[in-house]
Structure formats: structure tokens, C-alpha cells
CSV table of C-alpha atoms and ligand atoms in Angstrom, one decimal:
chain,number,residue,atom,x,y,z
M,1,UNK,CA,1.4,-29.0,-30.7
M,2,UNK,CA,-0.5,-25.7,-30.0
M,3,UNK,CA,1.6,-23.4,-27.1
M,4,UNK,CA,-0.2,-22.6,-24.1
M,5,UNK,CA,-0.4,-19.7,-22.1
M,6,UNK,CA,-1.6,-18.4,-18.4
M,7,UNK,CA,-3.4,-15.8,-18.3
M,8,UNK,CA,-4.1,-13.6,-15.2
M,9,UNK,CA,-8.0,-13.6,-15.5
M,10,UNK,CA,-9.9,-10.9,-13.4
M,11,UNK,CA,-14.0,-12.0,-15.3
M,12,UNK,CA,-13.6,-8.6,-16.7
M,13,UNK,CA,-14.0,-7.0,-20.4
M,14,UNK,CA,-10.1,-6.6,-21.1
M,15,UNK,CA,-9.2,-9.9,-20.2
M,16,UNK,CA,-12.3,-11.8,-21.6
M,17,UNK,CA,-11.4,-10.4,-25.0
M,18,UNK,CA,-7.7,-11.5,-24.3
M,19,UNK,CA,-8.9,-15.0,-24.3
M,20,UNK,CA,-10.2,-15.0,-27.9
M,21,UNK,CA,-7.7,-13.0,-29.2
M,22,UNK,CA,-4.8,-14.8,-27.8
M,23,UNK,CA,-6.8,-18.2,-29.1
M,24,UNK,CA,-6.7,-16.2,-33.4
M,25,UNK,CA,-2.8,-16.0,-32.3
M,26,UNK,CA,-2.9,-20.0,-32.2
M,27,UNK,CA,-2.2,-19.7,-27.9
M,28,UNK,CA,-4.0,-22.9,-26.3
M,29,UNK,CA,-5.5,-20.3,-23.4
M,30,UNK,CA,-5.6,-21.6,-19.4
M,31,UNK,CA,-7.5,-18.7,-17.4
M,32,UNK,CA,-5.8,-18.2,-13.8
M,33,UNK,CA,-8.0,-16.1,-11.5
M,34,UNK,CA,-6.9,-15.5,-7.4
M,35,UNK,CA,-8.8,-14.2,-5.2
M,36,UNK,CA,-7.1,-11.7,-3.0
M,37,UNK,CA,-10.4,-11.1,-1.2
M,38,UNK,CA,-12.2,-8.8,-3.7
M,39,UNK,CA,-15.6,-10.5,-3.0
M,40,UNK,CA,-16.2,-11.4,-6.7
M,41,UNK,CA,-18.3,-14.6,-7.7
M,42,UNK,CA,-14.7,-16.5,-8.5
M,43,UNK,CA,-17.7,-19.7,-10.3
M,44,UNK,CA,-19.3,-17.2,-12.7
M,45,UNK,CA,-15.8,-15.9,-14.0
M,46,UNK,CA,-14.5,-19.6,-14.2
M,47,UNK,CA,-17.1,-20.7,-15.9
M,48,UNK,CA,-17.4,-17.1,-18.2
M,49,UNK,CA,-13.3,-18.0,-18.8
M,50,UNK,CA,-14.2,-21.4,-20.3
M,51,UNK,CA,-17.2,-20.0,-22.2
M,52,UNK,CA,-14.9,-17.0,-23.7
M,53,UNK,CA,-13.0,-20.1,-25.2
M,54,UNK,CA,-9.9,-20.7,-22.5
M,55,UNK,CA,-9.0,-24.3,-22.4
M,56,UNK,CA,-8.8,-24.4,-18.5
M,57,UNK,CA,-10.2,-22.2,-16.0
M,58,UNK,CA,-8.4,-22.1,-12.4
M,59,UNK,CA,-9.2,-20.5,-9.4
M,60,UNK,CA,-6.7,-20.1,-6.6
M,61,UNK,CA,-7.7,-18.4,-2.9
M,62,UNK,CA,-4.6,-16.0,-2.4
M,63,UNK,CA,-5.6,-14.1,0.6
M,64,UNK,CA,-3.5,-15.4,3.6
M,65,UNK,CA,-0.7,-16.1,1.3
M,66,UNK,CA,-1.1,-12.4,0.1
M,67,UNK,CA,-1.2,-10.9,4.4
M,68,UNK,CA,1.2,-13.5,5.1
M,69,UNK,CA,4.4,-12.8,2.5
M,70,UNK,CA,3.3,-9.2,1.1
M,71,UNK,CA,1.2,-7.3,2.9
M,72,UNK,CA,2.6,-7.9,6.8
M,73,UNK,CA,6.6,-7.3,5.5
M,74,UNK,CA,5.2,-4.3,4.3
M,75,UNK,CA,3.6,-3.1,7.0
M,76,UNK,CA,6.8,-4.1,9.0
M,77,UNK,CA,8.2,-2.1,6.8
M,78,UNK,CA,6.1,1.5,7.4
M,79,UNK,CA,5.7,1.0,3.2
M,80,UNK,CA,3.9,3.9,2.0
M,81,UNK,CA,4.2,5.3,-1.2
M,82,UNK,CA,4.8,8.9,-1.8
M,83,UNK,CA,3.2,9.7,1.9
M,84,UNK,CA,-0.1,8.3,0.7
M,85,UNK,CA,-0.7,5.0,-0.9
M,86,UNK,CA,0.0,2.0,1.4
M,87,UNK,CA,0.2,-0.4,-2.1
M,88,UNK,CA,-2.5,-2.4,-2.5
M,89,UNK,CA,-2.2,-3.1,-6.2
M,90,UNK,CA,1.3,-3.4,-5.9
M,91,UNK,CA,1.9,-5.5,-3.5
M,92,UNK,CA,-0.7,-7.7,-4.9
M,93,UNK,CA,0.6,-8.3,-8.7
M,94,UNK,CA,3.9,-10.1,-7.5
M,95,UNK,CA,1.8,-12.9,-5.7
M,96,UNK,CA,-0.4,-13.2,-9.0
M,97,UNK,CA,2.8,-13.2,-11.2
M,98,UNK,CA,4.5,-16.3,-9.2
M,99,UNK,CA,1.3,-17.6,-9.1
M,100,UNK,CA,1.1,-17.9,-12.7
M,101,UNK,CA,4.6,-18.6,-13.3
M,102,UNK,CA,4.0,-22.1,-10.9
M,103,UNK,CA,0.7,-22.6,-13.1
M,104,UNK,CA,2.7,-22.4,-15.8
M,105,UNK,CA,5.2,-24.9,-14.8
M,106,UNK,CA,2.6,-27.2,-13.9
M,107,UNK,CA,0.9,-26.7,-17.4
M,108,UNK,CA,4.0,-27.1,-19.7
M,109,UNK,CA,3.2,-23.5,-20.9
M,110,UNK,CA,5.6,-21.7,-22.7
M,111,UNK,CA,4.5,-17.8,-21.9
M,112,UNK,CA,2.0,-16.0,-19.2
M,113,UNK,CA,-0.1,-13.2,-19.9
M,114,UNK,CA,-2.0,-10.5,-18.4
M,115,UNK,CA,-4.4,-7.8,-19.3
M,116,UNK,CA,-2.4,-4.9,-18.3
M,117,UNK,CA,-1.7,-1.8,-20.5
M,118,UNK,CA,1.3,-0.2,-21.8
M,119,UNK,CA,0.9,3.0,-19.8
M,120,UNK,CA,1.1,1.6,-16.1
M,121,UNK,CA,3.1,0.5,-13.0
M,122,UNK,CA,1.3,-3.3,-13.5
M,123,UNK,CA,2.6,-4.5,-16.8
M,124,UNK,CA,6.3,-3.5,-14.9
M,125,UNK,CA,5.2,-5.6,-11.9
M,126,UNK,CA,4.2,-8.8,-14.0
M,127,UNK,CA,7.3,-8.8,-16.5
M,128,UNK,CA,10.1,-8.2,-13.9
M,129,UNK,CA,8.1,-10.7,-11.3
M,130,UNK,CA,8.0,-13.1,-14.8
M,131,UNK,CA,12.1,-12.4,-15.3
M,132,UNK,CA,12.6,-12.8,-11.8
M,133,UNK,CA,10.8,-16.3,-11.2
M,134,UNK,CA,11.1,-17.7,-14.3
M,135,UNK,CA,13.1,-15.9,-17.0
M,136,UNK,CA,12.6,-18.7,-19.8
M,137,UNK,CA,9.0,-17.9,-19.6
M,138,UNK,CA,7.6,-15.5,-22.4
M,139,UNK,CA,5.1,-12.5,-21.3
M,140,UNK,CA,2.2,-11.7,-23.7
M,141,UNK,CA,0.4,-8.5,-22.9
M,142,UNK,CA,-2.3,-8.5,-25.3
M,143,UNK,CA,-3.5,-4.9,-24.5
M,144,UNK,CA,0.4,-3.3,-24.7
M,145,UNK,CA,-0.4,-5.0,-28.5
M,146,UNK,CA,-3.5,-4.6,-29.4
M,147,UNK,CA,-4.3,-1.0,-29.7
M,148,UNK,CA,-7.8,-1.2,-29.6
M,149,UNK,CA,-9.7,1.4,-27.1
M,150,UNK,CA,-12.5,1.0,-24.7
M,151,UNK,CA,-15.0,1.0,-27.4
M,152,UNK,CA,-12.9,-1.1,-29.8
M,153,UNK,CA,-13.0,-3.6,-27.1
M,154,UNK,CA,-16.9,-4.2,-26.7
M,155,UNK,CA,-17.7,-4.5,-30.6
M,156,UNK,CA,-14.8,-6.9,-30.7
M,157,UNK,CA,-16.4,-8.6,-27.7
M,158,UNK,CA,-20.2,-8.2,-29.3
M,159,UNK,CA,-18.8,-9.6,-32.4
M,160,UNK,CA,-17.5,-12.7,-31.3
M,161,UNK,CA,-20.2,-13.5,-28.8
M,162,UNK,CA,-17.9,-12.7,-25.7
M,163,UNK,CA,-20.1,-11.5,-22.6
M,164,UNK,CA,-19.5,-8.0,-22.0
M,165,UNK,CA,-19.4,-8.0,-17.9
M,166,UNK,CA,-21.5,-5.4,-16.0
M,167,UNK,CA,-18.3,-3.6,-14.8
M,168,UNK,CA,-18.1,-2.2,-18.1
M,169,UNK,CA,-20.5,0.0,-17.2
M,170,UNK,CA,-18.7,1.7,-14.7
M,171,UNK,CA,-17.3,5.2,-15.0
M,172,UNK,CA,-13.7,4.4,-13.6
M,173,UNK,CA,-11.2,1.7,-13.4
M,174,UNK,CA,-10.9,0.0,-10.2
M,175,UNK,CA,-8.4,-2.6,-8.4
M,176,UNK,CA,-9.4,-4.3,-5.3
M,177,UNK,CA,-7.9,-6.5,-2.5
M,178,UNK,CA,-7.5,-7.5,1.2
M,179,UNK,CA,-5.2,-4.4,1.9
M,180,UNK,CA,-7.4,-1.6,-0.9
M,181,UNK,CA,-9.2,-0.5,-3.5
M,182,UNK,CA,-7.6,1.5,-6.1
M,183,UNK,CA,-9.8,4.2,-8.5
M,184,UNK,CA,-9.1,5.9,-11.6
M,185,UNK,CA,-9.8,7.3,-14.8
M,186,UNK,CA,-13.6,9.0,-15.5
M,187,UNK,CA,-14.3,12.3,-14.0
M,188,UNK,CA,-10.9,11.7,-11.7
M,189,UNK,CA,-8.6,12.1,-14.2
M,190,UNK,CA,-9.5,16.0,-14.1
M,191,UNK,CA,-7.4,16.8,-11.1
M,192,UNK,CA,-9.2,19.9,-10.1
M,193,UNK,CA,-12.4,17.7,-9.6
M,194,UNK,CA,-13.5,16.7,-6.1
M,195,UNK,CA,-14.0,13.0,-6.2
M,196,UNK,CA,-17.9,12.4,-6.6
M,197,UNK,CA,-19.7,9.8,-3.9
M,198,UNK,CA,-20.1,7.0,-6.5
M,199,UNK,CA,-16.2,6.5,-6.5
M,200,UNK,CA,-16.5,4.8,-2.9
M,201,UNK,CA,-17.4,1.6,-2.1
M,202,UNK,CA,-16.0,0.5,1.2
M,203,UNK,CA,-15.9,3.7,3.3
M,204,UNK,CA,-18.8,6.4,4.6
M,205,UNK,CA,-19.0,10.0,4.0
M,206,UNK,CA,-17.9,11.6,7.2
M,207,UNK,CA,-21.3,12.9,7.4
M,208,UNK,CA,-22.6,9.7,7.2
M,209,UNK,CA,-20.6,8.3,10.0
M,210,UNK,CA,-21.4,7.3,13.3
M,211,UNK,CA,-22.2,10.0,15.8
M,212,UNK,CA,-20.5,8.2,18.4
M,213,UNK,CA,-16.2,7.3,18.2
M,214,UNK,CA,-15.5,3.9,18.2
M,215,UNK,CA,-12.1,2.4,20.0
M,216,UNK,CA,-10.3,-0.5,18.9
M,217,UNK,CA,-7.2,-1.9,19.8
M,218,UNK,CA,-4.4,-3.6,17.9
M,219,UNK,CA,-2.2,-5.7,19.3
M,220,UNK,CA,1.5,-6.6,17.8
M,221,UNK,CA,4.3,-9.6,17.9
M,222,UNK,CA,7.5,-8.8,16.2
M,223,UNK,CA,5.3,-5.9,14.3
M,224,UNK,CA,3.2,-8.2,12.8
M,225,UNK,CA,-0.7,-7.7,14.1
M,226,UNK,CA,-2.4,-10.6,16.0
M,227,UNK,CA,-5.0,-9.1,18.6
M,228,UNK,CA,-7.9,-7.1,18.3
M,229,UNK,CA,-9.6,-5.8,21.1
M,230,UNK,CA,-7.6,-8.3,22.8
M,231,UNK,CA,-8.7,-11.5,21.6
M,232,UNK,CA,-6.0,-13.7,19.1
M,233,UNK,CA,-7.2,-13.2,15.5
M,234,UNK,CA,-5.6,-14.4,12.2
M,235,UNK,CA,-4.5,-12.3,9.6
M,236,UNK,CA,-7.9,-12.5,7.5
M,237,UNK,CA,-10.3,-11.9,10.4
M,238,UNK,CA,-8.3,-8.9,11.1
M,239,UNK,CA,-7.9,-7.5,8.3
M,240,UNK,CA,-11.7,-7.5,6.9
M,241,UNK,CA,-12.3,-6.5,10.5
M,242,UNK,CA,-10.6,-3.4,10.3
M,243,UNK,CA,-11.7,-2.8,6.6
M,244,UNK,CA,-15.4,-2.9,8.3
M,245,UNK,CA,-14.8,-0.7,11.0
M,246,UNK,CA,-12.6,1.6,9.8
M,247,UNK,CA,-14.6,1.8,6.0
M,248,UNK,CA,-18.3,2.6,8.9
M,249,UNK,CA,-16.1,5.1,9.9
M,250,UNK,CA,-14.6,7.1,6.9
M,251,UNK,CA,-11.5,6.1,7.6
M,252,UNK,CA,-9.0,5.2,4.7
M,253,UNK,CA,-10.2,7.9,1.9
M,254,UNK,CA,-6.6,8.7,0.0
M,255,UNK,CA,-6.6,11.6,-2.8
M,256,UNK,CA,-3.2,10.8,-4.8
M,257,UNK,CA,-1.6,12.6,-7.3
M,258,UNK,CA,1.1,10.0,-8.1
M,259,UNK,CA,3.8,9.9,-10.1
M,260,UNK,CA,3.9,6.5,-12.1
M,261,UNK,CA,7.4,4.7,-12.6
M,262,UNK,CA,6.7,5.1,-16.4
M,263,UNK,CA,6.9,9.0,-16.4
M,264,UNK,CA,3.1,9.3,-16.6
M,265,UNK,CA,1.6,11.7,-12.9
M,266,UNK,CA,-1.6,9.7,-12.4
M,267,UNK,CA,-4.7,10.8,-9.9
M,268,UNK,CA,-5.9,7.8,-8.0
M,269,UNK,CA,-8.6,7.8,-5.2
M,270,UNK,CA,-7.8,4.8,-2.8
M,271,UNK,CA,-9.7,3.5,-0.1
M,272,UNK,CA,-8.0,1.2,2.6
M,273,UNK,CA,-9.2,1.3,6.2
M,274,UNK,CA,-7.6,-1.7,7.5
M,275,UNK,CA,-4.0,-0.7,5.8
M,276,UNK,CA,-4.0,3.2,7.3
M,277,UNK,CA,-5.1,1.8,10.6
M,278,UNK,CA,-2.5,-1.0,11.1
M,279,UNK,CA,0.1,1.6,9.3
M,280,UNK,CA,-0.9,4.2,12.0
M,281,UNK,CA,-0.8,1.6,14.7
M,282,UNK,CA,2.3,-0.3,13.7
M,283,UNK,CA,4.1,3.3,13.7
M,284,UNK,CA,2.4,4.2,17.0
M,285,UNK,CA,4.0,0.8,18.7
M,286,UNK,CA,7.9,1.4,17.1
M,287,UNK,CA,7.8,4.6,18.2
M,288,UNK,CA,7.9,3.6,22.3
M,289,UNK,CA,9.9,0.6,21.3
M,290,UNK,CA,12.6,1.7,18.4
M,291,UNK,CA,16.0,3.0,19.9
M,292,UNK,CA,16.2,6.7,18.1
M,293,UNK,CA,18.7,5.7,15.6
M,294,UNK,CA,17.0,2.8,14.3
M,295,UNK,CA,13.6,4.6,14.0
M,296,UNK,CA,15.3,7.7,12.3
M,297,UNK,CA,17.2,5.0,9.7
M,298,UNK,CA,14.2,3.0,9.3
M,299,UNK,CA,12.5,5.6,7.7
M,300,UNK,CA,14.2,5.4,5.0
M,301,UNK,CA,14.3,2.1,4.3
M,302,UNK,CA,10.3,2.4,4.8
M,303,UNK,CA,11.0,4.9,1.9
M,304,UNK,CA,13.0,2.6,-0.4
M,305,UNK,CA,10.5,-0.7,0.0
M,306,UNK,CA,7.5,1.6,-0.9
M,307,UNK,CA,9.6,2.7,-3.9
M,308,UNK,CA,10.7,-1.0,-4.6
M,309,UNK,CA,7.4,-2.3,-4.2
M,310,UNK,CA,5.6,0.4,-6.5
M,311,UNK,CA,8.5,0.0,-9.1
M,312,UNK,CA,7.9,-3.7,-9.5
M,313,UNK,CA,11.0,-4.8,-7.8
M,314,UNK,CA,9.7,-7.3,-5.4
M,315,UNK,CA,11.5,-10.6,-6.3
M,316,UNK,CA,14.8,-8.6,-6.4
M,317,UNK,CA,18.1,-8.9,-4.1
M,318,UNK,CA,16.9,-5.3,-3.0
M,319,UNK,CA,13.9,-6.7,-1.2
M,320,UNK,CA,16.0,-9.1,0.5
M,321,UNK,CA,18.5,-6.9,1.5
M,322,UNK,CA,15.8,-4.7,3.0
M,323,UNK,CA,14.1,-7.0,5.2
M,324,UNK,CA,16.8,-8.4,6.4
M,325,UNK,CA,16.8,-4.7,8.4
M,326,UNK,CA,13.4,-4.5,8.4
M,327,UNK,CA,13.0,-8.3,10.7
M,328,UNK,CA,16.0,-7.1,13.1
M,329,UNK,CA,14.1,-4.0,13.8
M,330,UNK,CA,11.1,-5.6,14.9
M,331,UNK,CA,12.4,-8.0,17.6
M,332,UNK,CA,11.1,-5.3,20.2
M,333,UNK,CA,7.9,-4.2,18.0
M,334,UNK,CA,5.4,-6.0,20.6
M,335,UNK,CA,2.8,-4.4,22.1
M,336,UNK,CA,-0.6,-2.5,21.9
M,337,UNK,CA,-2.2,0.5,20.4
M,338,UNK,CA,-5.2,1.8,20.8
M,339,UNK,CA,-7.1,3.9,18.0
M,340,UNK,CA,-10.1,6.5,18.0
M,341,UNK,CA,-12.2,6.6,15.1
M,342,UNK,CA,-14.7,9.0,14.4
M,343,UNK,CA,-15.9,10.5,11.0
M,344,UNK,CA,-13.4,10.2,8.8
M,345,UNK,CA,-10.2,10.2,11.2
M,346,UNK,CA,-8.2,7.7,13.0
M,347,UNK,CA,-6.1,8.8,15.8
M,348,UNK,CA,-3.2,6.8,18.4
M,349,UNK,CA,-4.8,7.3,21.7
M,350,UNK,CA,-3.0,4.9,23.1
M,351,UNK,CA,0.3,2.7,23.4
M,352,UNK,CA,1.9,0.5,25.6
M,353,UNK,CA,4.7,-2.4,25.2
M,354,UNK,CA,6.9,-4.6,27.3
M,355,UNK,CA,9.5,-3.7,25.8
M,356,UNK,CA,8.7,-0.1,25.5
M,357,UNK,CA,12.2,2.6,25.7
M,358,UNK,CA,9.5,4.8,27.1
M,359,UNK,CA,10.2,4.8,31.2
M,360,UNK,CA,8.3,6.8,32.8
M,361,UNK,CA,11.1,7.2,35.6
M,362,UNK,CA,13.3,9.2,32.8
M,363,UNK,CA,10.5,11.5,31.3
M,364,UNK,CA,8.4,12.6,34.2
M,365,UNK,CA,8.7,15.7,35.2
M,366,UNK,CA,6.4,14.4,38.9
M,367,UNK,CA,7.7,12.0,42.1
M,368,UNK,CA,9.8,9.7,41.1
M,369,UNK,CA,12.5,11.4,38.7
M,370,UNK,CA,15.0,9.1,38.0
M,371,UNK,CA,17.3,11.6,35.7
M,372,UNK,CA,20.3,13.1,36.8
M,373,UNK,CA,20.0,16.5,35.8
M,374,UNK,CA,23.2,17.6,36.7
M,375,UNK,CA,24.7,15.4,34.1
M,376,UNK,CA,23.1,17.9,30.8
M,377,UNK,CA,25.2,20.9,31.8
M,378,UNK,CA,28.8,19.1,30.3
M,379,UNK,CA,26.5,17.2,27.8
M,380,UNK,CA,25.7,20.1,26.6
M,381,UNK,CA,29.2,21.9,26.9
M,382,UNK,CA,30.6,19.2,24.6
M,383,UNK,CA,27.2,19.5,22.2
M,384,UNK,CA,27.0,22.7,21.7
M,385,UNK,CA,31.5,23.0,21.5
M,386,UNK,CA,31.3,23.0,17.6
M,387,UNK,CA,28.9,26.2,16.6
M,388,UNK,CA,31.1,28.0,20.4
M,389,UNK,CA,34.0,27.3,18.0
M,390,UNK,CA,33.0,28.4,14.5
M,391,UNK,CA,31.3,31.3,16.0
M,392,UNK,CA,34.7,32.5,17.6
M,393,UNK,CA,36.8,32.0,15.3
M,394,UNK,CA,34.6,32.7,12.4
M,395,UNK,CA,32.5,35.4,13.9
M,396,UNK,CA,29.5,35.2,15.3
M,397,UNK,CA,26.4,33.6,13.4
M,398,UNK,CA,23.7,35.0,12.3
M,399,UNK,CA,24.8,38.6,13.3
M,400,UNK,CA,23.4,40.6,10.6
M,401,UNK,CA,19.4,38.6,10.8
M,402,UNK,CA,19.2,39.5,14.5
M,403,UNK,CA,20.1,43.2,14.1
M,404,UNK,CA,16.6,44.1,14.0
M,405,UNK,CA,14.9,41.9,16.6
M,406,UNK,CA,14.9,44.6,19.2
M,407,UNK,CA,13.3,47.2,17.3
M,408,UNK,CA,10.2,47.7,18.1
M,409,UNK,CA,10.5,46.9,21.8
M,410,UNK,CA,9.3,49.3,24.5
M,411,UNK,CA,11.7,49.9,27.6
M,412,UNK,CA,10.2,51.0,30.6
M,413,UNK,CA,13.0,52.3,33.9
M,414,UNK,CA,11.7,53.6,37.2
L,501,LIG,N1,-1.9,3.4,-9.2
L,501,LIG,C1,-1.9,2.2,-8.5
L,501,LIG,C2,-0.6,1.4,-8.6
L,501,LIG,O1,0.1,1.6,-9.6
L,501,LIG,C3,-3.1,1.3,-8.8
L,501,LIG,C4,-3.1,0.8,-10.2
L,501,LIG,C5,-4.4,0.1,-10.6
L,501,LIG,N2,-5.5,0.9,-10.5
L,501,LIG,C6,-6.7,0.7,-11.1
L,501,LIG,N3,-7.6,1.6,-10.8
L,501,LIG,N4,-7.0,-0.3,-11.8
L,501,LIG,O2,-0.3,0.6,-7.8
């Protein structure tokens, strides 16, 4: 009996020639492919996976299972990576990988595969998603093994009569779904070069933009999205929605310098309108409706998912343990934001909630002041009684920086 495998199929050149060479290592080959909405003709690569020699060809729709489980706990979350990468990629390989591993069970296959190489963050997310789910499972990574280069690659393809796809022909290395596109290698490696216009796909050059801002508002239960401009929308309308929108309007161009979990510092141009308009939105909303100390600790468990996520730790008791907070902090996280777009920027110019901490009774400074001012002068006594105490008894602070404040100051008597 021949062993089977699953292997994460994307259509292009890497994991076409996977197919045949995992079929010379004696693997009976079943090609999974999911769309995560990345647009691609999912019949061509099925049928170009059964061509290439795999004995079964899937093809699974991932997308609201991909909003729905990753992307919105994420956004919950605040999950940005480093400041500037709201995770596309890796929040999308952990859906793939249990995707697999359940195609795998169904199969009777012994091992899953993928096409990723030894030097990135994805070959981490598929094997500790694999050890996670389904640690009898073995994981083949036929470019980790191979060592054959780009080159390599298409005389091995031309050679055995694989198809070499027309994305071969492109410059750079891109990743795509619902929540961004990632881009790399090519003239973006040098880090010193400005990103050329052929490197984006979804968004416009500023200068290209519409002359005229656009407005759109979001509208939030329990931080997850579910209005636009008012109207209910699911989590797939919204989302390519926004993409639109924001992509018309230059919003969502991100210039990383990363650092990789491997050791490697990576350049990466992303572009994701929809994620850095919800992100900005979602954060717009917790900010009128998160008490201070829960906003101020959330941060950094925003911090650690976007670490956990980009580290490949996403079916781990961390994750749980994390959104158990996360959920409790967004009982109150209902509401609307509004945005302003307008050549390559996106800015809050609006927020409002029912359950918002922001009464207008406490902070205006017009009629109807509702704050006891009286009440700050012993706040204050009592705030302030620590540094009153260290400076007497210690001497005062800061004595020697201020000596020189006064000197150039004119004094003028009758
Ligand atoms: N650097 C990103 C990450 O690790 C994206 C990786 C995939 N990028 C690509 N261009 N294929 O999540």
C-alpha cells in the first residue's frame, strides 16, 4: 500500500513540482487548495493538480471560516505585528493547516505537506498547527529538502512536462487573502529601494486617488464589525467592501522591515485596506468604551497575540488564554466609527456608542458641567504626596537641571 499525503496546493511553480517529486518519493499525492478569497481560477489549479500527477484534487472555500475564527478575534484583539503588519499570511496558514490535517483524516493519509521554505515564518506555522491538531501526522516540506533554487525548479518542471504557471514570471513573491496581500523578494529585498508601482495590486497611488474624500462608517457588536454605512453586512461583503474602497483610496500601503521568528530581518510591502480600516476603527470604538485600565492592559495583550500569531502559535493554550481577556473586553465594544479617506490616508472622524465612558456632562468645559471641581484639590494632595515626600526628605528633584532655566530672561521693574 502506497502512503498518501496532503498537500497545501496554491497552482503555483513550487508546489506543482512538489507533486511529482513527492510521487519519485513513492507519496500517493492528494492536492488541497482553499480559497481565502485570493480571486484565483480554484478549476484550472484543480485540474493543473491532477495533470501534475496528484491522485486527488480538492478545493475547499475558506473565507468566512477564515473572518469568522481568525481574522475577527484578531481584530478583537488590536493584533498588529511590530506596529505594522495586521497578519494576513499568518493568520491564514493555521486555517489551511487544520484544514489539511481534517483532509488527512478523511483520506487515511499518513503525512501533510506544504511548499514552504526553510527560511520563513510559514513552514513554523504549518508544523506546530500539524503538532497541535494532529501530532501523529508526519510533515513533508519538500522545498526545506530539496535544495533546488528558482531556476532549478523550472528545468525540473520543463523536464517532466509540469506547467510552469504564469506567476513565475513575476519579479517578487506574493501571498494573498481576505485580510492582505503580502510582497517580497526582487528589487524589495534592497532595503534602501523605494518600492516600484508594479509591487501593488489592490491600492492607488495617492496621486492617483480620488480628488474628492470618501466617508464610510463602520459599525460594531461586541468588537466584531457588522454595519457599513449603516446597513447589516456579513463578514465577506464587508470585508471586500472595504478592500475596494479603501485599495480606490490608497489606503493600506505598509513598508515593513520585519524581523522573522527564525532570526532572518525581512522587507515586506503589504497591502490591506480593509484590515488597517477596521484595525483603526475597532481602536477608535474601545477607546470611548474601554475603562482606562483595561485599554492600557489590553495593549499588551494586542502585543502578545500579534507575536503568538506571527510565531505560529495559534492552536496553543496561549491563544486561549488570551481571548479569554480579549471576549471580556469587548462586552461594551458596540458602536460606530466613522472614517475619512482621501489619498492614501484614513482618519477617525467620528465615534459614538451606547455604551460609550465618554459623558459629555464630565468633560465639557460649556453649560452643563457635571464635575465637582472642588473634589481635585485633595485628589491631588494625596497624588502628588509621594514625589512632596521624597523631595523633602531626599532633597529636592531635579535641582541641579533647572539651575539654568532663568538665564537668559529679561527683568523689567518700574
Ligand atoms: N512576512 C509575512 C509573514 O511572515 C508574509 C510571508 C509570505 N510572504 C510572501 N510574499 N509570500 O507573515
Amino acid at each position: 500500500m502506497t502512503k498518501k499525503v496532503v498537500l497545501a496546493y496554491s497552482g503555483g511553480l513550487d508546489t506543482s513540482v512538489a507533486i511529482r517529486w513527492l510521487n519519485d518519493k513513492g507519496w500517493d499525492v492528494i492536492a488541497f487548495t482553499v480559497d481565502l478569497g485570493e480571486k484565483k481560477d480554484l478549476d484550472t489549479i484543480q485540474q493543473r493538480a491532477l495533470k501534475t500527477g496528484a491522485s486527488a484534487a480538492y478545493v475547499a472555500d475558506g473565507r468566512e471560516a477564515f473572518l469568522n475564527l481568525f481574522v475577527w478575534p484578531s481584530l478583537q484583539a488590536g493584533a498588529i505585528y511590530e506596529k505594522q503588519y495586521p497578519l494576513a499570511t499568518a493568520l491564514g496558514r493555521p486555517l489551511i493547516a487544520a484544514m489539511l490535517v481534517q483532509v488527512a483524516r478523511r483520506e487515511g493519509a499518513t503525512a501533510i505537506a506544504h511548499g514552504c521554505t526553510g527560511k520563513g515564518n510559514d513552514q513554523v506555522r504549518f508544523d506546530v498547527a500539524a503538532a497541535a491538531l494532529a501530532p501523529e501526522l508526519e510533515v513533508v516540506a519538500p522545498v526545506r529538502e530539496w535544495g533546488m533554487n528558482r531556476d532549478d525548479e523550472i528545468e525540473y518542471a520543463q523536464k517532466h512536462g509540469i506547467e510552469v504557471p504564469a506567476t513565475v514570471r513575476s519579479p517578487y513573491s506574493t501571498d494573498e487573502n481576505l485580510w492582505g496581500r503580502s510582497i517580497e523578494a526582487g528589487v524589495l529585498e534592497d532595503p534602501w529601494a523605494e518600492p516600484p508601482a508594479d509591487v501593488y495590486a489592490w491600492t492607488a497611488d495617492p496621486r492617483e486617488c480620488p480628488d474628492e474624500p470618501a466617508y464610510v462608517e463602520i459599525g460594531f457588536k461586541s468588537g466584531i464589525p457588522s454595519m457599513l454605512d449603516g446597513r447589516p453586512a456579513g463578514p465577506l461583503e464587508l470585508v471586500t467592501a472595504l478592500n475596494r474602497l479603501g485599495g480606490r483610496h490608497g489606503v493600506g500601503r505598509i513598508d515593513h522591515l520585519e524581523n522573522r521568528l527564525i532570526g532572518i530581518k525581512s522587507r515586506e510591502i503589504y497591502e490591506a485596506p480593509a484590515a488597517v480600516l477596521l484595525l483603526q476603527a475597532h481602536q477608535a470604538l474601545e477607546d470611548i468604551t474601554l475603562p482606562k485600565e483595561v485599554a492600557r492592559f489590553k495593549e499588551q495583550v494586542a502585543q502578545q497575540w500579534a507575536q503568538m500569531v506571527y510565531d505560529g502559535l495559534w492552536f496553543s493554550p496561549l491563544r486561549d488564554a488570551l481571548y479569554a481577556f480579549v471576549v471580556e473586553t469587548q462586552a461594551h465594544v458596540d458602536g460606530e466609527v466613522r472614517l475619512k479617506l482621501f489619498k492614501g490616508s484614513s482618519q477617525v472622524v467620528g465615534r459614538k456608542s451606547p455604551s460609550q465612558l465618554y459623558q459629555l456632562s464630565l468633560a465639557t468645559y460649556g453649560k452643563g458641567d457635571a464635575f465637582d471641581q472642588s473634589a481635585a484639590a485633595g485628589f491631588i494632595k494625596l497624588w502628588g504626596l509621594g514625589v512632596r515626600t521624597a523631595s523633602q526628605v531626599q532633597g529636592r528633584l531635579h535641582a541641579q537641571d533647572l539651575q539654568h532655566l532663568l538665564r537668559d530672561v529679561k527683568r523689567l521693574a518700574p
